[in-house]
PDB file of C-alpha atoms in Angstrom:
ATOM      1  CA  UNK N 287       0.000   0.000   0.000  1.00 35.00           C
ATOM      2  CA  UNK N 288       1.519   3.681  -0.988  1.00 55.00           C
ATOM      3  CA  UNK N 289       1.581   6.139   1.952  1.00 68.00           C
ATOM      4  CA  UNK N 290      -1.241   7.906   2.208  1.00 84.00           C
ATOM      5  CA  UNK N 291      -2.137   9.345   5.375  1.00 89.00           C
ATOM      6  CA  UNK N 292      -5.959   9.818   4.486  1.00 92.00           C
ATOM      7  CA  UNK N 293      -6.515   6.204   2.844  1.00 93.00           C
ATOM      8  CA  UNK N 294      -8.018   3.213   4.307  1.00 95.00           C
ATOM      9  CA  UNK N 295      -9.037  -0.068   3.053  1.00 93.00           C
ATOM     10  CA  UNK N 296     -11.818  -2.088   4.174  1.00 95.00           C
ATOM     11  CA  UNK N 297     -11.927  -5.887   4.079  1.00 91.00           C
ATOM     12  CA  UNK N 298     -14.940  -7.909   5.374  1.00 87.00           C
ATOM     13  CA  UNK N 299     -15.034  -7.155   8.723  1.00 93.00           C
ATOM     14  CA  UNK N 300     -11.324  -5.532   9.005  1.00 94.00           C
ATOM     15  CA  UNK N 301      -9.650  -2.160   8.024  1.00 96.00           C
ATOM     16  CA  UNK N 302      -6.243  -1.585   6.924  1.00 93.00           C
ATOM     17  CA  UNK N 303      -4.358   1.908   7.469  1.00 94.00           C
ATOM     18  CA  UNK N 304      -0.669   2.517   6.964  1.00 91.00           C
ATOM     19  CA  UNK N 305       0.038  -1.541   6.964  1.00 87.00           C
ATOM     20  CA  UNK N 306      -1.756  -1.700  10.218  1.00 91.00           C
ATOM     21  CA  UNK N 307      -5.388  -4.262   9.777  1.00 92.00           C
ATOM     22  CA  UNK N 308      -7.631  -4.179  12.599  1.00 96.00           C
ATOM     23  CA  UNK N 309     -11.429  -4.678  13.004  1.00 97.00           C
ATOM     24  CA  UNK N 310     -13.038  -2.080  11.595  1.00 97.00           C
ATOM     25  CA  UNK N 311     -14.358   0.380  13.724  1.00 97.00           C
ATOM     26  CA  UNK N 312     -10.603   0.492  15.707  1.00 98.00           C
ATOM     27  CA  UNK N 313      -9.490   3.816  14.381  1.00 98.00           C
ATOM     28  CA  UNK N 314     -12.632   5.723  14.978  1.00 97.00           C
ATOM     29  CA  UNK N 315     -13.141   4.191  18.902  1.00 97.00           C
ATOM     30  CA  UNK N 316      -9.199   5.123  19.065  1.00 98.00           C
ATOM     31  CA  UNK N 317      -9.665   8.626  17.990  1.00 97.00           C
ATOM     32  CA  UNK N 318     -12.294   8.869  20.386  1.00 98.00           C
ATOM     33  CA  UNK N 319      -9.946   8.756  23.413  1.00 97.00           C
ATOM     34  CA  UNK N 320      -7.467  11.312  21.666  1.00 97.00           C
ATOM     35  CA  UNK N 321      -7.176  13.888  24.543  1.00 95.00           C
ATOM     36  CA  UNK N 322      -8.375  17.571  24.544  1.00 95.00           C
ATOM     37  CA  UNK N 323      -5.244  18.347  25.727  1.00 94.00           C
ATOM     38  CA  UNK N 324      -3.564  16.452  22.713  1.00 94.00           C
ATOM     39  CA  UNK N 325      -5.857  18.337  20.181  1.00 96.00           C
ATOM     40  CA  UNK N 326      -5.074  21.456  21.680  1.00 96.00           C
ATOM     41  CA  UNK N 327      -1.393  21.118  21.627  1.00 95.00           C
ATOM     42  CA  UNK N 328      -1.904  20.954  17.599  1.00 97.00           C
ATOM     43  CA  UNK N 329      -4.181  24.609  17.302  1.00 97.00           C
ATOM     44  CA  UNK N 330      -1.039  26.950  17.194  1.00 97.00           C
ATOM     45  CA  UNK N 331       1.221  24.535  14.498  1.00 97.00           C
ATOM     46  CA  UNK N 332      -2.202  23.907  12.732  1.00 97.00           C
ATOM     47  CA  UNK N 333      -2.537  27.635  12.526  1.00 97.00           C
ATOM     48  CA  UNK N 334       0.727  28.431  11.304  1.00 97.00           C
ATOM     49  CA  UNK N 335       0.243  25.949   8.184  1.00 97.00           C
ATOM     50  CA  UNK N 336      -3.671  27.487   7.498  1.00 97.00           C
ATOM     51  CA  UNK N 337      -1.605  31.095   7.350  1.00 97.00           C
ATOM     52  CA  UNK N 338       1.586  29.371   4.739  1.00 97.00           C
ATOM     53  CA  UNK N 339      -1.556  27.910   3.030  1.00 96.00           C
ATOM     54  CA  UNK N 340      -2.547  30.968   2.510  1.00 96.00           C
ATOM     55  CA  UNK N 341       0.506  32.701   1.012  1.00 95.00           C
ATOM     56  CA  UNK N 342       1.556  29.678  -1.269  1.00 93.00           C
ATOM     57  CA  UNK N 343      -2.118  30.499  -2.590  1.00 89.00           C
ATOM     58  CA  UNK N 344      -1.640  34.212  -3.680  1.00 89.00           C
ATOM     59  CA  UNK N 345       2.041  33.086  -4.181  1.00 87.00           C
ATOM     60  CA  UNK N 346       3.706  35.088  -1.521  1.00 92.00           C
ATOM     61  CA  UNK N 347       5.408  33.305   0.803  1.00 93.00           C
ATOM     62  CA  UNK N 348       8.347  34.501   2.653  1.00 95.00           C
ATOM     63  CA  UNK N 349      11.792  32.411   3.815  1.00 95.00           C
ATOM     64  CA  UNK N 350      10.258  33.112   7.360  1.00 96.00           C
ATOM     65  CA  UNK N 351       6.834  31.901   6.905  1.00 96.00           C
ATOM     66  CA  UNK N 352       8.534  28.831   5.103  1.00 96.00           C
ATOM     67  CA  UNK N 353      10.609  28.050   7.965  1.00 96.00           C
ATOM     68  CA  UNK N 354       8.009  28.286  10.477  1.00 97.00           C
ATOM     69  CA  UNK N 355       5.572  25.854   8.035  1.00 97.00           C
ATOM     70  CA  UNK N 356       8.124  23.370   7.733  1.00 97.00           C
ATOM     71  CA  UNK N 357       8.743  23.956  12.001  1.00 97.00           C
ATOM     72  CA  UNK N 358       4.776  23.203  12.283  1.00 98.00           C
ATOM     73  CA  UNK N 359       4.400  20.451  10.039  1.00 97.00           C
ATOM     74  CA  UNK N 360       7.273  18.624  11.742  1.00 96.00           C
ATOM     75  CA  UNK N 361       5.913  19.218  15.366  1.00 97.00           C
ATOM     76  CA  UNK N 362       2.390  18.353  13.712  1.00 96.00           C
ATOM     77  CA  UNK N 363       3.589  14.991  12.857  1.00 95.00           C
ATOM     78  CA  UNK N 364       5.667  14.469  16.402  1.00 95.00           C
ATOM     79  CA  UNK N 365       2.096  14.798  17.855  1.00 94.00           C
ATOM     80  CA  UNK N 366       0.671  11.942  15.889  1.00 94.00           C
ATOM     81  CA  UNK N 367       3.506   9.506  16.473  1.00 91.00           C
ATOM     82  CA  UNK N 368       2.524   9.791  19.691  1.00 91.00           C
ATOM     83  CA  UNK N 369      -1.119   8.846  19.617  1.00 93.00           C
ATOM     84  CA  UNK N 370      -3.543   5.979  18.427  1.00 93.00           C
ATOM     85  CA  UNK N 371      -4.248   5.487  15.660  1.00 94.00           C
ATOM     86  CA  UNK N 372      -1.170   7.446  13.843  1.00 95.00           C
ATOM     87  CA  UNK N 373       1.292   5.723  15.962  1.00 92.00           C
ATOM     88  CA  UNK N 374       1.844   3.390  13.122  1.00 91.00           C
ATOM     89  CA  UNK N 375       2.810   6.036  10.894  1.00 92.00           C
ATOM     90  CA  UNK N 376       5.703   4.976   8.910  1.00 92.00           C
ATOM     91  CA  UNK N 377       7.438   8.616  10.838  1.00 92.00           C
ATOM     92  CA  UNK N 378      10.924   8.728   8.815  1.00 93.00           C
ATOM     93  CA  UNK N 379       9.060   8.586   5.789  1.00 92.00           C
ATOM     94  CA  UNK N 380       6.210  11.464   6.424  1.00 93.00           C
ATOM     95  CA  UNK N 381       9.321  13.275   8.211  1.00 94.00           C
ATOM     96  CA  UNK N 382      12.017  13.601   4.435  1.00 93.00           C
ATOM     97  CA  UNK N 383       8.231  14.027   2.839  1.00 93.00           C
ATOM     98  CA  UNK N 384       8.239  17.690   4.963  1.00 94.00           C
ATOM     99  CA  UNK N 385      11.973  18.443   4.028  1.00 94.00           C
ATOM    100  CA  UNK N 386      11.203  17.613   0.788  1.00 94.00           C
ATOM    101  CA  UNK N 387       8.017  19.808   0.138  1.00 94.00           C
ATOM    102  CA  UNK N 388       8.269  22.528   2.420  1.00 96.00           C
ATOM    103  CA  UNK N 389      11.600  23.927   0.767  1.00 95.00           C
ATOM    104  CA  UNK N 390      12.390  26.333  -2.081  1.00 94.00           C
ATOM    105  CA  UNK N 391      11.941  23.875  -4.654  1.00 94.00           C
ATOM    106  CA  UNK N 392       8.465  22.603  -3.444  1.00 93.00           C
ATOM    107  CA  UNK N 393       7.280  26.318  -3.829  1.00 93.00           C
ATOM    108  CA  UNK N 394       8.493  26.876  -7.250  1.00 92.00           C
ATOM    109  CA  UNK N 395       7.406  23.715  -8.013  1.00 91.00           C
ATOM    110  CA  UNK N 396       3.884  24.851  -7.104  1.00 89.00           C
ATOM    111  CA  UNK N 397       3.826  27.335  -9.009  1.00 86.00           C
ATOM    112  CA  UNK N 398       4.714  25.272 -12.227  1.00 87.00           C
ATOM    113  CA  UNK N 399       2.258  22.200 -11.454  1.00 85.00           C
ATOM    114  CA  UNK N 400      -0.552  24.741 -11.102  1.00 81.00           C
ATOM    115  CA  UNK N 401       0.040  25.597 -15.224  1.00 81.00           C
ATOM    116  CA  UNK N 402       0.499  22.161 -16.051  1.00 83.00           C
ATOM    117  CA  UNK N 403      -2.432  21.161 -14.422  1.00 78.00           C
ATOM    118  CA  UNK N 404      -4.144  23.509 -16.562  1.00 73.00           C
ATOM    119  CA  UNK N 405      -3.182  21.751 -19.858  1.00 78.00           C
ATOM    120  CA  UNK N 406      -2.686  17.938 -18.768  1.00 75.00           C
ATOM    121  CA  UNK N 407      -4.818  18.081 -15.467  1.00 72.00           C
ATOM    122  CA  UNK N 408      -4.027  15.679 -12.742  1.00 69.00           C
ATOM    123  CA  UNK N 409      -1.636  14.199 -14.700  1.00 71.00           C
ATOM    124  CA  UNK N 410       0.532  16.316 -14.186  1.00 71.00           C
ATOM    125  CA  UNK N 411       0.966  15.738 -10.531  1.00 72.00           C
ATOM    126  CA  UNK N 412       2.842  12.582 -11.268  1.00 75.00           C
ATOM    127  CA  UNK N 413       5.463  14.183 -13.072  1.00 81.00           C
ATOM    128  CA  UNK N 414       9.183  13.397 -11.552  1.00 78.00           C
ATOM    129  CA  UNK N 415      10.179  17.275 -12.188  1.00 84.00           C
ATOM    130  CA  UNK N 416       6.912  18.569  -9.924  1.00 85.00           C
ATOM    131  CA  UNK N 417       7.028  15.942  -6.811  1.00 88.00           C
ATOM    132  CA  UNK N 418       7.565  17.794  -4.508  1.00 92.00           C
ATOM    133  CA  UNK N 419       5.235  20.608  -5.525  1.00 91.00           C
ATOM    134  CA  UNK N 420       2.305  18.157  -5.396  1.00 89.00           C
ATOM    135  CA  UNK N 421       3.312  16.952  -2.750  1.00 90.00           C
ATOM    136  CA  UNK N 422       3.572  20.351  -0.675  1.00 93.00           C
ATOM    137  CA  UNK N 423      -0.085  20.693  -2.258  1.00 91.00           C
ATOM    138  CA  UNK N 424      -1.384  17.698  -0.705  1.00 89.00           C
ATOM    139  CA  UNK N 425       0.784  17.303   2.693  1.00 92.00           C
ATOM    140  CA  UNK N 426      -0.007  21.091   4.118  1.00 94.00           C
ATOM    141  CA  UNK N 427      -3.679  21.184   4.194  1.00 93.00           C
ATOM    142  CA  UNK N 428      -4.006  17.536   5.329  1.00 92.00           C
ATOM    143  CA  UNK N 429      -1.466  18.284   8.560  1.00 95.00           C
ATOM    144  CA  UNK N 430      -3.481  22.204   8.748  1.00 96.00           C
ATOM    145  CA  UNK N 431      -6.892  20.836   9.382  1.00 94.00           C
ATOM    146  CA  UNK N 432      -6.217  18.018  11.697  1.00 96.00           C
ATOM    147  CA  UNK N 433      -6.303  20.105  15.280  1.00 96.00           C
ATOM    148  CA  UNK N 434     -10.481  21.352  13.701  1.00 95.00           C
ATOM    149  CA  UNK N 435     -10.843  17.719  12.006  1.00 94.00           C
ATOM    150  CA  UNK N 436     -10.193  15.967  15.392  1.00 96.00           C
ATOM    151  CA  UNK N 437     -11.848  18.473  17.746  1.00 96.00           C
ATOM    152  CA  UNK N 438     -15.272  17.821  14.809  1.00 94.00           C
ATOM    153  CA  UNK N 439     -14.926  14.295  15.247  1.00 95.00           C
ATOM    154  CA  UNK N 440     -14.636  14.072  19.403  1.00 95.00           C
ATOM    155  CA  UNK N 441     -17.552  16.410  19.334  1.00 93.00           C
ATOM    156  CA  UNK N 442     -19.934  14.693  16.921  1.00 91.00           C
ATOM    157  CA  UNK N 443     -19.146  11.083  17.394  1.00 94.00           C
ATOM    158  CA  UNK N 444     -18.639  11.114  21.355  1.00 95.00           C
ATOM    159  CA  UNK N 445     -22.462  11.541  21.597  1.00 93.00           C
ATOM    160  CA  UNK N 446     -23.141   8.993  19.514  1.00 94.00           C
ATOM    161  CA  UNK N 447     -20.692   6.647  21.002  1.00 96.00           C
ATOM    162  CA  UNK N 448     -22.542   7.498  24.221  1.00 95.00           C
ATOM    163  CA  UNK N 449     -25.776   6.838  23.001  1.00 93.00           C
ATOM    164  CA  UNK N 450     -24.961   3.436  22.208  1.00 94.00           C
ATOM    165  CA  UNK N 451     -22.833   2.804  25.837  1.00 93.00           C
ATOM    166  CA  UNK N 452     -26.201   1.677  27.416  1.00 88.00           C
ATOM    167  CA  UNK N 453     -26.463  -1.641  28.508  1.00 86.00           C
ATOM    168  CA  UNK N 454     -30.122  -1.711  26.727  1.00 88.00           C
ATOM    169  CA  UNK N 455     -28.766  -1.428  23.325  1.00 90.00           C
ATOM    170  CA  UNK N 456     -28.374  -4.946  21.484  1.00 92.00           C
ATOM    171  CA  UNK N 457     -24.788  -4.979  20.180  1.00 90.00           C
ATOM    172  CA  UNK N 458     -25.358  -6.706  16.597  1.00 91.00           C
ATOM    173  CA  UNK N 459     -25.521  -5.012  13.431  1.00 92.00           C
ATOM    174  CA  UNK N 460     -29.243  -4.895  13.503  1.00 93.00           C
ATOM    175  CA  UNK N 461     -29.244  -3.502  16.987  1.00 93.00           C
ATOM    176  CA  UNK N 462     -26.461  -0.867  16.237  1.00 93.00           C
ATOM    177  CA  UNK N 463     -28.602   0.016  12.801  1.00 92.00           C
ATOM    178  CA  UNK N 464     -31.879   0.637  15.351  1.00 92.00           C
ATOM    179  CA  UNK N 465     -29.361   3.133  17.377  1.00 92.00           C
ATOM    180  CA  UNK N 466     -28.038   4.599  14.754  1.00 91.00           C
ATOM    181  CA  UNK N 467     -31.432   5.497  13.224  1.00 89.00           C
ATOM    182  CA  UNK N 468     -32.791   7.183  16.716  1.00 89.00           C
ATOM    183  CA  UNK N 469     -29.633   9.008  16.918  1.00 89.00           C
ATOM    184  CA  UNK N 470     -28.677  10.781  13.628  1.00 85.00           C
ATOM    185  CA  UNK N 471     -31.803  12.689  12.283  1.00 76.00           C
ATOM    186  CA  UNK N 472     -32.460  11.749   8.619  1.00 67.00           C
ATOM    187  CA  UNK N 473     -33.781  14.898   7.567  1.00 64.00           C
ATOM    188  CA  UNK N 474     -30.019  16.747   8.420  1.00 63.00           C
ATOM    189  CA  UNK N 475     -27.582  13.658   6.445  1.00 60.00           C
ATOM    190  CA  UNK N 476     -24.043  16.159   7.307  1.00 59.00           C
ATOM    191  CA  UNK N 477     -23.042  13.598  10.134  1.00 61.00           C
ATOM    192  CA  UNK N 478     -24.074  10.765   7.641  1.00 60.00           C
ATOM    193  CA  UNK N 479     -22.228  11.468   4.348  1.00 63.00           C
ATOM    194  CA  UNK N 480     -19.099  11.250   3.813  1.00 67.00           C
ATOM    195  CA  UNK N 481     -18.194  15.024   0.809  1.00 65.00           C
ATOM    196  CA  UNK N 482     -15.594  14.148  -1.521  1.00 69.00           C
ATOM    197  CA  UNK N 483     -14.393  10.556  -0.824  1.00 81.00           C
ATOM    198  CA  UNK N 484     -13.258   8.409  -3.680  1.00 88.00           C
ATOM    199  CA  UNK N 485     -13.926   5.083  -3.550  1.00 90.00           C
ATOM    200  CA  UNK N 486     -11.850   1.995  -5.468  1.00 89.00           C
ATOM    201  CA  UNK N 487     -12.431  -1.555  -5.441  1.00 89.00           C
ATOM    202  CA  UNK N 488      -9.175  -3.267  -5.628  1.00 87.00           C
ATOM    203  CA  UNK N 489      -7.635  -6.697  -5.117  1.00 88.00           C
ATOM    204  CA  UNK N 490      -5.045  -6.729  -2.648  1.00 79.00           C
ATOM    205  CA  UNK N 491      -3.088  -9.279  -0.266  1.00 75.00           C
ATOM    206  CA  UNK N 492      -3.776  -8.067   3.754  1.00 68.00           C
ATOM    207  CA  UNK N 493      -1.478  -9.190   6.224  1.00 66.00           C
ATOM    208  CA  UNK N 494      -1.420 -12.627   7.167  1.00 69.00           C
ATOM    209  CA  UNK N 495      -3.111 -14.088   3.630  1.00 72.00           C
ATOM    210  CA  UNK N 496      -1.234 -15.319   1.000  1.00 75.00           C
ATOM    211  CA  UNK N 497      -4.467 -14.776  -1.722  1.00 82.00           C
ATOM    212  CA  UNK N 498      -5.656 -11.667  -2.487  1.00 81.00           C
ATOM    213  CA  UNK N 499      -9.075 -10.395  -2.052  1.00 83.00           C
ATOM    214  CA  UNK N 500     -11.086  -7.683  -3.106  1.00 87.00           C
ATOM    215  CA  UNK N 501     -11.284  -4.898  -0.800  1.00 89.00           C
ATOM    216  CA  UNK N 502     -13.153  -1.125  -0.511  1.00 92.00           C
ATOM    217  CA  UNK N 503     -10.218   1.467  -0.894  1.00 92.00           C
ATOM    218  CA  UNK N 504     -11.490   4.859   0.056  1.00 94.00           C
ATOM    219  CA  UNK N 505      -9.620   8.355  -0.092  1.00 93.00           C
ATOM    220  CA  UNK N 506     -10.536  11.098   1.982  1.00 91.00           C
ATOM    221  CA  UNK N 507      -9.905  15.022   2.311  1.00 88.00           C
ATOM    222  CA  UNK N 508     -10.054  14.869   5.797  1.00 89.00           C
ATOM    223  CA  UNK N 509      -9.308  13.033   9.036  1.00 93.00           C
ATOM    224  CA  UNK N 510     -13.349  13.472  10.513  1.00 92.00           C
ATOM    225  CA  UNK N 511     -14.437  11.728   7.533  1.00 92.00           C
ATOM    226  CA  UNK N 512     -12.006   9.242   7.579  1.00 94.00           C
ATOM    227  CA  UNK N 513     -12.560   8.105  11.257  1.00 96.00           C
ATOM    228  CA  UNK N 514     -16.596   8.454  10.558  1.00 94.00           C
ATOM    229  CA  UNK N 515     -16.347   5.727   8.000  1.00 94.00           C
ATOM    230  CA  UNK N 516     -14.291   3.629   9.630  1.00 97.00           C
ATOM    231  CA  UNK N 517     -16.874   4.079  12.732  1.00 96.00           C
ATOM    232  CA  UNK N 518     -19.682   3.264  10.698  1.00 94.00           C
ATOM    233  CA  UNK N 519     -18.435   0.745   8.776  1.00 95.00           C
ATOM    234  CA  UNK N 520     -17.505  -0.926  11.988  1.00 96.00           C
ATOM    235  CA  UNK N 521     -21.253  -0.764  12.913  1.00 95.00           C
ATOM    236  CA  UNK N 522     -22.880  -2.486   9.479  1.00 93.00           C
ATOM    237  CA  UNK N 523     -20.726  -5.414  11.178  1.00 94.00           C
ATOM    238  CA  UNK N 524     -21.323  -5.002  14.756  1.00 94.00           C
ATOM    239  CA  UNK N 525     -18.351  -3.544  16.192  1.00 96.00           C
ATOM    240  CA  UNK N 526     -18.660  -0.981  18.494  1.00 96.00           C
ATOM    241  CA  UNK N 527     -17.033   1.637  20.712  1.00 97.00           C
ATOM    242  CA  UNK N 528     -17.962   1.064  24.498  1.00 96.00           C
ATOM    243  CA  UNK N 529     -16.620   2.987  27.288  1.00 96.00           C
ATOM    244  CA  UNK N 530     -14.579   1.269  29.966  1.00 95.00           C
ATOM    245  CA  UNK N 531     -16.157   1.661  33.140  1.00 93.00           C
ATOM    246  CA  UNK N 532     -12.770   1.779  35.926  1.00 95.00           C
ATOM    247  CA  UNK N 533     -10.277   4.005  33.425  1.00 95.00           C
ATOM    248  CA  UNK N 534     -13.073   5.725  31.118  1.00 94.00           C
ATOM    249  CA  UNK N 535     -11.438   4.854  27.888  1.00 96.00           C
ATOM    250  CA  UNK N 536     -13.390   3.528  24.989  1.00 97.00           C
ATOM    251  CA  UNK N 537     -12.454   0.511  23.324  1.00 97.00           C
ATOM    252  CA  UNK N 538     -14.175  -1.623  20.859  1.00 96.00           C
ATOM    253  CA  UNK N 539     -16.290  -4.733  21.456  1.00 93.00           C
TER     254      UNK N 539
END
């Protein structure tokens, strides 16, 4: 599987992220004991990247505002090593993908793929000579919106995850589907749908099989919608967050 930090793939009952396969339904209960503390140690680097995002945009961004990107986006990703479910992150790898993009070259590089894109479209993103410009293009605003995305995702799913935490709810996949449906409110879908995820069906060999199988590979633009999925594709097979009663953490049953 190529890195991708916003890709998972879903097997029958399992889901694979960075090399990592668990029951599905693992990374959402994990990110739902990511502390507020944790998430609020990422608002000031998170920042700094939203205003660099900002510059590269109007194309105006100074050797200072570089330096304190590239500064952010490595203390970003020192943050994640150290909690579920990014502490499987393949770090030196994500760590030369920073040095690489946030440097001189990356931003000229922008610059260039944004008029080849305009003849040869995504294409052009895979040329050798632009690398690191799409990859400055993809890596900044997936590391800038990860303090918001995780805050989004504690605050919407917790309530769910409570709602199911009773001891009268029947812990199958029809029970969890009942739940579900007096929970969420069909008439308002935005905690339901999943904007701008690609989906790919793909044969692939998980860990631990020798045969391939066919398997659900989904992108995502951001982390909230990533962990949703994985949450509710957890449910359609009845796995399910519950909280621990002695240390208060949620794990999944």
């Amino acid at each position: 599987m190529e890195h991708n930090l916003l890709t998972l793939e879903f097997g029958r009952d399992t889901v694979t992220y960075e090399g990592r396969t668990v029951p599905s339904g693992t990374l959402g209960c994990e990110a739902l004991n990511i502390s507020d503390k944790a998430i609020a140690a990422l608002i000031e680097p998170c920042k700094a990247l939203n205003e660099f995002i900002s510059a590269l945009g109007m194309m105006s961004v100074t050797d200072e505002l570089l330096s304190k990107a590239r500064t952010a986006s490595a203390e970003v990703l020192d943050t994640m090593r150290h909690m579920e479910p990014f502490a499987h992150l393949d770090y030196d790898f994500y760590a030369q993908s920073i040095a690489d993009a946030f440097s001189e070259d990356g931003i000229s590089q922008v610059r260039a793929l944004n008029v080849a894109m305009l003849t040869r479209g995504l294409a052009a993103a895979q040329e050798p000579g632009l690398r690191k410009g799409a990859l400055l293009s993809k890596i900044a605003p997936v590391l800038a919106q990860l303090a918001y995305s995780l805050a989004e995702y504690k605050r919407t799913m917790t309530a769910f995850a409570e709602s199911i935490n009773d001891d009268g709810v029947e812990r199958t996949p029809d029970g969890l589907a009942a739940a579900f449906g007096a929970h969420f409110d069909a008439s308002d879908d935005s905690l339901m749908s999943l904007a701008n995820a690609t989906v790919q069906y793909v044969p692939a060999i998980r860990p631990g099989n020798a045969e391939a199988q066919l398997v659900k590979r989904m992108h995502f633009v951001s982390f909230v919608g990533m962990f949703r999925a994985d949450l509710f594709e957890g449910l359609c097979v009845g796995h399910a967050p519950r909280k621990c009663a002695v240390c208060g953490k949620w794990f999944l049953t």
